[in-house]
Amino acid sequence: MAHSLVLLASPSREAALLDWLDRQALAVSGFPLLATAELAGRLRSDPRTAQLPVMALEALAEGGDIQVAARLLAGEVAAVIAFLDPEAPPGSPPDGRLLIRACDLAAVPLALNAATAELALRGLAHGRSAYLLFNPVAGQGEANADLALIRSILEPQLLVTVLLTGPGTDPGDQCRELVELLQARPAGEVGNVMIVACGGDGTVSAVAGAVAGTGIPLGVIPRGTANAFAAALDIPTDLVAACQTILAGHTHVVDAARCNGLPMTLLAGVGFEAGMVDRATRELKTMLGPLAYVLAGAQQLVSQQPFQARVEIDGTVTEMQAAAITVANVAPATSVLAQGFGRVIPDDGLLEVTIASPSTRLQGLNALASLLTSAVVQSPSNHPDLLCLRASHITITTDPPQRLVIDGEMLEADPVTFTCLPGALTVFAPLPPP
């Protein structure tokens, strides 16, 4: 509760406070709000403020302002917004002298009107920093307009520094350099910093890979074609809602992984998955959006040839003929080839391995249909041409050598080794439904 805002108002000034909150709804929505019982009731009954996260304290008549002072002295409050009646008799609740004294002792800003309340919010923004890695070529929106919208939502609460990615730069390398700078700061400062990735899954995965294991929280603002990482964690794909998710401050600790020493956030594929991603060019994705992967998958199904695979999972070796091997860390239901278990669990400390070994194209279509059904009903597939496993460490060797795709990036590697990194990522995400 160290970032809580306290809201107080004399009875004659409640309407003015509600008007101010209406204008500053986005700016205050990310803070836990504390208000006396009667004011909390007004906020919840007014449609302009009903969605704000308000916790009710005691009523003023029962010492609500004294309770505020106690929380101030306990270090639980970032600022106090108190619209007081200047003509009220001395000592009338909320007690201005009490608040001034408590705020002075706790070194907490006290705002007494709309102008000073806005300044207090701006001051709090400078205590929380966000480094936004923005990919201007991702998605189909207008980059400048999208960036302006994102900044307008985040900057009332956060000091935003924008780092643009480009054709000649690797967002992962940019983020690793940033992480080194942040970790060189004095102890305690990094706790007020977040890194935000804005782009498609390639940008998000590269940034997540650089952030994994650092303890720095990651925000995600999706602007890509598939937005698989966001979909898997229920992060909204709408820009405004994604920004509000970051400001709300709720986090989900999920696993990360490494493949041959390289970061892996989503999934890797050998065989069919790699061929499909390779066929879904940027030009095709620009023209067709998510349908580009459907078309690419249909083309790959026709041309995919089986291969021999040697799979070592946690020390046990299995040899088989396969057409597709998918190793997933985080993946939504739309990543069909990863759905051998019906869903990919992002925080279980294990990787989901799905191996498809059909001998004909018809069997391949049946296996794909089984995976799609498993994703829809969220239950494991029992198709005879599918082998589904969970493991923390996997090594795959293929003959002939197959191309590999990791988080959308094509590589040449054989053998390939995957290792799960449990709980390595802290991501801003909505709270799960009750």
Coordinates of N, CA, C and O in Angstrom, one line a residue, residues 47-157:
P47 N -21.5 7.5 -11.4 CA -21.0 6.7 -12.5 C -19.7 7.1 -13.0 O -18.9 6.4 -13.7
R48 N -19.3 8.4 -12.8 CA -18.0 8.9 -13.2 C -16.8 8.2 -12.5 O -15.7 8.2 -13.0
T49 N -17.0 7.8 -11.3 CA -16.0 7.3 -10.4 C -16.2 5.9 -9.9 O -15.4 5.4 -9.1
A50 N -17.3 5.3 -10.3 CA -17.7 4.0 -9.8 C -16.6 2.9 -10.0 O -16.5 1.9 -9.3
Q51 N -15.8 3.1 -11.1 CA -14.8 2.0 -11.4 C -13.5 2.2 -10.7 O -12.6 1.3 -10.8
L52 N -13.3 3.3 -9.9 CA -12.1 3.5 -9.2 C -11.9 2.5 -8.1 O -12.8 2.2 -7.4
P53 N -10.7 2.0 -7.9 CA -10.4 1.0 -6.8 C -10.3 1.7 -5.4 O -9.2 2.1 -5.0
V54 N -11.4 1.8 -4.7 CA -11.5 2.6 -3.5 C -11.6 1.6 -2.3 O -12.5 0.8 -2.3
M55 N -10.8 1.8 -1.3 CA -11.0 1.1 0.0 C -11.5 2.1 1.0 O -11.0 3.2 1.2
A56 N -12.6 1.7 1.7 CA -13.2 2.6 2.7 C -12.6 2.5 4.1 O -12.3 1.4 4.6
L57 N -12.3 3.6 4.6 CA -11.8 3.7 6.0 C -13.0 4.0 6.9 O -14.2 4.0 6.4
E58 N -12.8 4.4 8.1 CA -13.9 4.8 9.0 C -14.5 6.1 8.5 O -13.9 6.9 7.8
A59 N -15.8 6.3 8.9 CA -16.4 7.6 8.6 C -15.7 8.7 9.4 O -15.1 8.5 10.4
L60 N -15.9 10.0 8.9 CA -15.2 11.1 9.6 C -15.7 11.2 11.0 O -14.9 11.5 11.9
A61 N -17.0 11.0 11.2 CA -17.5 11.1 12.6 C -16.9 10.1 13.5 O -17.0 10.2 14.8
E62 N -16.4 9.0 13.0 CA -15.8 7.9 13.8 C -14.3 7.9 13.8 O -13.7 6.9 14.1
G63 N -13.7 9.0 13.3 CA -12.2 9.2 13.3 C -11.6 8.8 12.1 O -10.4 8.4 12.1
G64 N -12.2 8.9 10.9 CA -11.6 8.5 9.7 C -10.4 9.3 9.4 O -9.4 8.8 8.8
D65 N -10.4 10.6 9.7 CA -9.2 11.4 9.4 C -8.0 11.0 10.4 O -6.8 11.1 10.0
I66 N -8.3 10.6 11.6 CA -7.3 10.1 12.5 C -6.7 8.8 12.0 O -5.5 8.6 12.0
Q67 N -7.6 8.0 11.4 CA -7.1 6.7 10.8 C -6.1 7.0 9.6 O -5.1 6.3 9.4
V68 N -6.5 8.1 8.8 CA -5.6 8.5 7.7 C -4.2 8.9 8.3 O -3.2 8.5 7.8
A69 N -4.2 9.7 9.4 CA -3.0 10.1 10.0 C -2.1 8.9 10.4 O -0.9 8.9 10.3
A70 N -2.8 7.9 11.0 CA -2.0 6.7 11.4 C -1.4 6.0 10.2 O -0.2 5.5 10.3
R71 N -2.1 5.9 9.1 CA -1.5 5.3 7.9 C -0.4 6.1 7.3 O 0.6 5.6 6.8
L72 N -0.5 7.4 7.4 CA 0.6 8.3 7.0 C 1.8 8.0 7.7 O 2.9 7.8 7.2
L73 N 1.7 8.0 9.1 CA 2.9 7.7 9.9 C 3.4 6.3 9.7 O 4.6 6.1 10.0
A74 N 2.6 5.4 9.3 CA 3.1 4.0 9.0 C 3.7 3.8 7.7 O 4.2 2.8 7.3
G75 N 3.8 4.9 6.9 CA 4.5 4.9 5.6 C 3.7 4.2 4.5 O 4.2 3.7 3.5
E76 N 2.3 4.2 4.6 CA 1.5 3.5 3.6 C 0.9 4.4 2.6 O 0.2 4.0 1.7
V77 N 1.2 5.7 2.6 CA 0.5 6.7 1.7 C 1.5 7.4 0.9 O 2.6 7.9 1.4
A78 N 1.2 7.6 -0.4 CA 2.1 8.3 -1.3 C 1.7 9.8 -1.3 O 2.6 10.7 -1.5
A79 N 0.4 10.1 -1.2 CA 0.0 11.5 -1.2 C -1.4 11.6 -0.7 O -2.2 10.6 -0.7
V80 N -1.8 12.8 -0.2 CA -3.1 13.1 0.4 C -3.8 14.2 -0.5 O -3.2 15.2 -0.6
I81 N -4.9 13.8 -1.0 CA -5.7 14.8 -1.8 C -6.9 15.2 -0.9 O -7.8 14.4 -0.7
A82 N -6.9 16.4 -0.3 CA -7.9 16.8 0.7 C -8.6 18.1 0.3 O -7.9 19.1 0.4
F83 N -9.8 18.0 -0.2 CA -10.5 19.2 -0.6 C -11.3 19.7 0.6 O -12.3 19.2 0.9
L84 N -10.7 20.7 1.3 CA -11.2 21.1 2.6 C -11.9 22.4 2.4 O -11.6 23.2 1.6
D85 N -12.9 22.7 3.3 CA -13.7 23.9 3.3 C -12.9 24.9 4.1 O -12.8 24.8 5.3
P86 N -12.4 26.0 3.5 CA -11.6 27.0 4.2 C -12.4 27.7 5.3 O -11.8 28.3 6.2
E87 N -13.7 27.7 5.2 CA -14.5 28.4 6.1 C -15.1 27.6 7.2 O -15.9 28.0 8.1
A88 N -14.7 26.3 7.2 CA -15.2 25.4 8.3 C -14.5 25.8 9.6 O -13.4 26.2 9.7
P89 N -15.2 25.6 10.7 CA -14.7 25.9 12.1 C -13.5 25.1 12.3 O -13.3 23.9 11.9
P90 N -12.5 25.6 13.1 CA -11.2 24.9 13.4 C -11.6 23.6 14.1 O -12.5 23.5 15.0
G91 N -10.9 22.5 13.7 CA -11.1 21.2 14.3 C -12.2 20.4 13.6 O -12.4 19.2 14.0
S92 N -13.0 21.0 12.7 CA -14.0 20.2 12.0 C -13.4 19.1 11.2 O -12.4 19.3 10.5
P93 N -14.0 17.9 11.2 CA -13.5 16.8 10.4 C -13.8 17.1 8.9 O -14.9 17.6 8.6
P94 N -12.9 16.7 8.0 CA -11.5 16.3 8.3 C -10.6 17.4 8.8 O -10.7 18.5 8.3
D95 N -9.8 17.1 9.9 CA -9.1 18.1 10.6 C -7.8 18.5 9.8 O -6.9 17.7 9.7
G96 N -7.8 19.7 9.3 CA -6.7 20.2 8.5 C -5.4 20.2 9.2 O -4.3 19.9 8.7
R97 N -5.4 20.7 10.5 CA -4.2 20.7 11.3 C -3.6 19.4 11.5 O -2.4 19.2 11.5
L98 N -4.5 18.4 11.8 CA -4.0 17.0 12.0 C -3.3 16.5 10.7 O -2.3 15.9 10.7
L99 N -4.0 16.8 9.5 CA -3.4 16.3 8.3 C -2.0 17.0 8.0 O -1.1 16.3 7.5
I100 N -2.0 18.3 8.2 CA -0.7 19.0 7.9 C 0.4 18.4 8.8 O 1.5 18.2 8.3
R101 N 0.1 18.2 10.1 CA 1.1 17.7 11.0 C 1.5 16.3 10.6 O 2.7 16.0 10.5
A102 N 0.6 15.4 10.2 CA 0.9 14.0 9.9 C 1.7 14.0 8.6 O 2.7 13.2 8.4
C103 N 1.3 14.8 7.6 CA 2.0 14.8 6.3 C 3.4 15.4 6.5 O 4.4 14.9 5.8
D104 N 3.6 16.3 7.4 CA 4.9 16.9 7.6 C 5.8 15.8 8.2 O 7.0 15.7 7.8
L105 N 5.3 15.1 9.2 CA 6.1 14.1 9.8 C 6.5 12.9 8.9 O 7.6 12.4 8.9
A106 N 5.5 12.6 8.0 CA 5.7 11.5 7.1 C 6.4 11.9 5.8 O 6.7 11.0 4.9
A107 N 6.6 13.2 5.6 CA 7.2 13.7 4.3 C 6.4 13.3 3.1 O 6.9 12.8 2.1
V108 N 5.0 13.5 3.2 CA 4.1 13.1 2.2 C 3.4 14.4 1.7 O 3.0 15.2 2.4
P109 N 3.3 14.5 0.3 CA 2.6 15.7 -0.2 C 1.1 15.8 0.2 O 0.4 14.7 0.2
L110 N 0.7 17.0 0.5 CA -0.7 17.3 0.8 C -1.3 18.3 -0.2 O -0.8 19.4 -0.2
A111 N -2.3 17.9 -1.0 CA -2.9 18.8 -2.0 C -4.3 19.2 -1.5 O -5.1 18.4 -1.1
L112 N -4.5 20.5 -1.5 CA -5.8 21.0 -0.9 C -6.7 21.6 -2.0 O -7.8 22.0 -1.6
N113 N -6.4 21.5 -3.3 CA -7.3 21.9 -4.3 C -6.9 21.2 -5.6 O -5.9 20.5 -5.7
A114 N -7.6 21.5 -6.7 CA -7.4 20.8 -8.0 C -6.0 21.1 -8.5 O -5.4 20.2 -9.0
A115 N -5.6 22.4 -8.4 CA -4.2 22.7 -9.0 C -3.1 22.0 -8.3 O -2.2 21.4 -8.9
T116 N -3.1 22.0 -6.9 CA -2.0 21.3 -6.2 C -2.2 19.8 -6.3 O -1.2 19.1 -6.3
A117 N -3.4 19.3 -6.5 CA -3.6 17.8 -6.6 C -3.0 17.3 -7.9 O -2.3 16.3 -8.0
E118 N -3.1 18.1 -9.0 CA -2.5 17.8 -10.3 C -1.0 17.8 -10.2 O -0.3 16.9 -10.7
L119 N -0.5 18.8 -9.5 CA 1.0 18.9 -9.3 C 1.5 17.7 -8.5 O 2.6 17.1 -8.7
A120 N 0.7 17.2 -7.5 CA 1.1 16.1 -6.7 C 1.2 14.8 -7.5 O 2.1 14.0 -7.4
L121 N 0.2 14.7 -8.4 CA 0.3 13.5 -9.3 C 1.5 13.5 -10.2 O 2.1 12.5 -10.5
R122 N 1.8 14.7 -10.7 CA 3.0 14.8 -11.6 C 4.3 14.5 -10.8 O 5.2 13.9 -11.3
G123 N 4.3 14.9 -9.6 CA 5.5 14.7 -8.7 C 5.6 13.2 -8.5 O 6.7 12.6 -8.5
L124 N 4.5 12.5 -8.3 CA 4.6 11.0 -8.0 C 5.1 10.3 -9.3 O 5.8 9.3 -9.2
A125 N 4.7 10.8 -10.5 CA 5.2 10.2 -11.7 C 6.7 10.1 -11.7 O 7.3 9.2 -12.3
H126 N 7.4 11.2 -11.2 CA 8.9 11.2 -11.2 C 9.5 10.2 -10.3 O 10.7 10.0 -10.3
G127 N 8.7 9.6 -9.4 CA 9.2 8.6 -8.5 C 9.1 7.2 -9.1 O 9.6 6.2 -8.6
R128 N 8.4 7.0 -10.3 CA 8.2 5.7 -10.9 C 8.6 5.9 -12.4 O 8.0 6.7 -13.1
S129 N 9.5 5.2 -12.9 CA 10.0 5.3 -14.2 C 9.6 4.1 -15.1 O 9.7 3.0 -14.6
A130 N 9.3 4.4 -16.3 CA 9.0 3.3 -17.3 C 9.9 3.6 -18.5 O 9.9 4.7 -19.1
Y131 N 10.6 2.5 -18.9 CA 11.4 2.6 -20.2 C 10.6 1.8 -21.2 O 10.4 0.6 -21.1
L132 N 10.1 2.6 -22.2 CA 9.3 2.0 -23.2 C 10.0 1.7 -24.5 O 10.5 2.6 -25.2
L133 N 10.2 0.4 -24.8 CA 10.8 0.0 -26.1 C 9.7 -0.2 -27.1 O 8.9 -1.1 -27.0
F134 N 9.7 0.8 -28.1 CA 8.6 0.9 -29.0 C 9.0 0.5 -30.4 O 10.0 1.1 -30.9
N135 N 8.3 -0.5 -31.0 CA 8.6 -0.9 -32.4 C 7.7 -0.2 -33.3 O 6.5 -0.5 -33.4
P136 N 8.1 0.8 -34.1 CA 7.2 1.6 -34.9 C 6.7 0.9 -36.1 O 5.7 1.3 -36.7
V137 N 7.3 -0.2 -36.5 CA 6.9 -0.9 -37.7 C 6.0 -2.1 -37.4 O 5.5 -2.7 -38.3
A138 N 5.7 -2.4 -36.1 CA 4.8 -3.5 -35.8 C 3.4 -3.1 -36.0 O 3.0 -1.9 -36.0
G139 N 2.5 -4.1 -36.3 CA 1.1 -3.9 -36.5 C 0.7 -3.1 -37.7 O 1.5 -2.8 -38.6
Q140 N -0.5 -2.7 -37.7 CA -1.1 -1.9 -38.8 C -1.6 -0.6 -38.4 O -2.1 0.2 -39.3
G141 N -1.4 -0.2 -37.2 CA -1.8 1.2 -36.7 C -0.8 2.2 -37.1 O 0.3 1.9 -37.6
E142 N -1.1 3.5 -36.9 CA -0.2 4.6 -37.2 C 0.7 4.8 -36.0 O 0.2 5.1 -34.9
A143 N 2.0 4.6 -36.2 CA 2.9 4.5 -35.1 C 2.9 5.8 -34.3 O 2.9 5.8 -33.0
N144 N 3.0 7.0 -34.9 CA 3.1 8.2 -34.1 C 1.9 8.5 -33.3 O 2.0 8.9 -32.1
A145 N 0.7 8.2 -33.9 CA -0.6 8.4 -33.1 C -0.6 7.4 -32.0 O -1.1 7.8 -30.8
D146 N -0.2 6.1 -32.2 CA -0.3 5.2 -31.1 C 0.7 5.5 -30.0 O 0.3 5.4 -28.8
L147 N 1.9 6.0 -30.3 CA 2.8 6.4 -29.3 C 2.3 7.6 -28.5 O 2.5 7.6 -27.3
A148 N 1.7 8.5 -29.2 CA 1.2 9.7 -28.5 C 0.1 9.3 -27.5 O 0.0 9.8 -26.4
L149 N -0.8 8.4 -27.9 CA -1.8 7.9 -27.1 C -1.3 7.2 -25.8 O -1.7 7.4 -24.7
I150 N -0.3 6.3 -26.1 CA 0.3 5.6 -25.0 C 0.9 6.5 -23.9 O 0.7 6.4 -22.7
R151 N 1.7 7.5 -24.4 CA 2.3 8.4 -23.5 C 1.3 9.3 -22.7 O 1.5 9.6 -21.6
S152 N 0.2 9.6 -23.4 CA -0.8 10.4 -22.7 C -1.5 9.7 -21.6 O -1.9 10.3 -20.6
I153 N -1.5 8.4 -21.7 CA -2.1 7.5 -20.6 C -1.1 7.3 -19.5 O -1.4 7.4 -18.3
L154 N 0.1 6.9 -19.9 CA 1.1 6.5 -18.9 C 1.8 7.7 -18.1 O 2.1 7.6 -16.9
E155 N 2.0 8.8 -18.8 CA 2.8 9.9 -18.3 C 2.3 10.6 -17.1 O 3.0 11.1 -16.3
P156 N 0.9 10.6 -16.9 CA 0.5 11.3 -15.6 C 1.0 10.5 -14.4 O 1.2 11.1 -13.3
Q157 N 1.3 9.2 -14.5 CA 1.7 8.4 -13.3 C 3.2 8.0 -13.4 O 3.8 7.7 -12.4

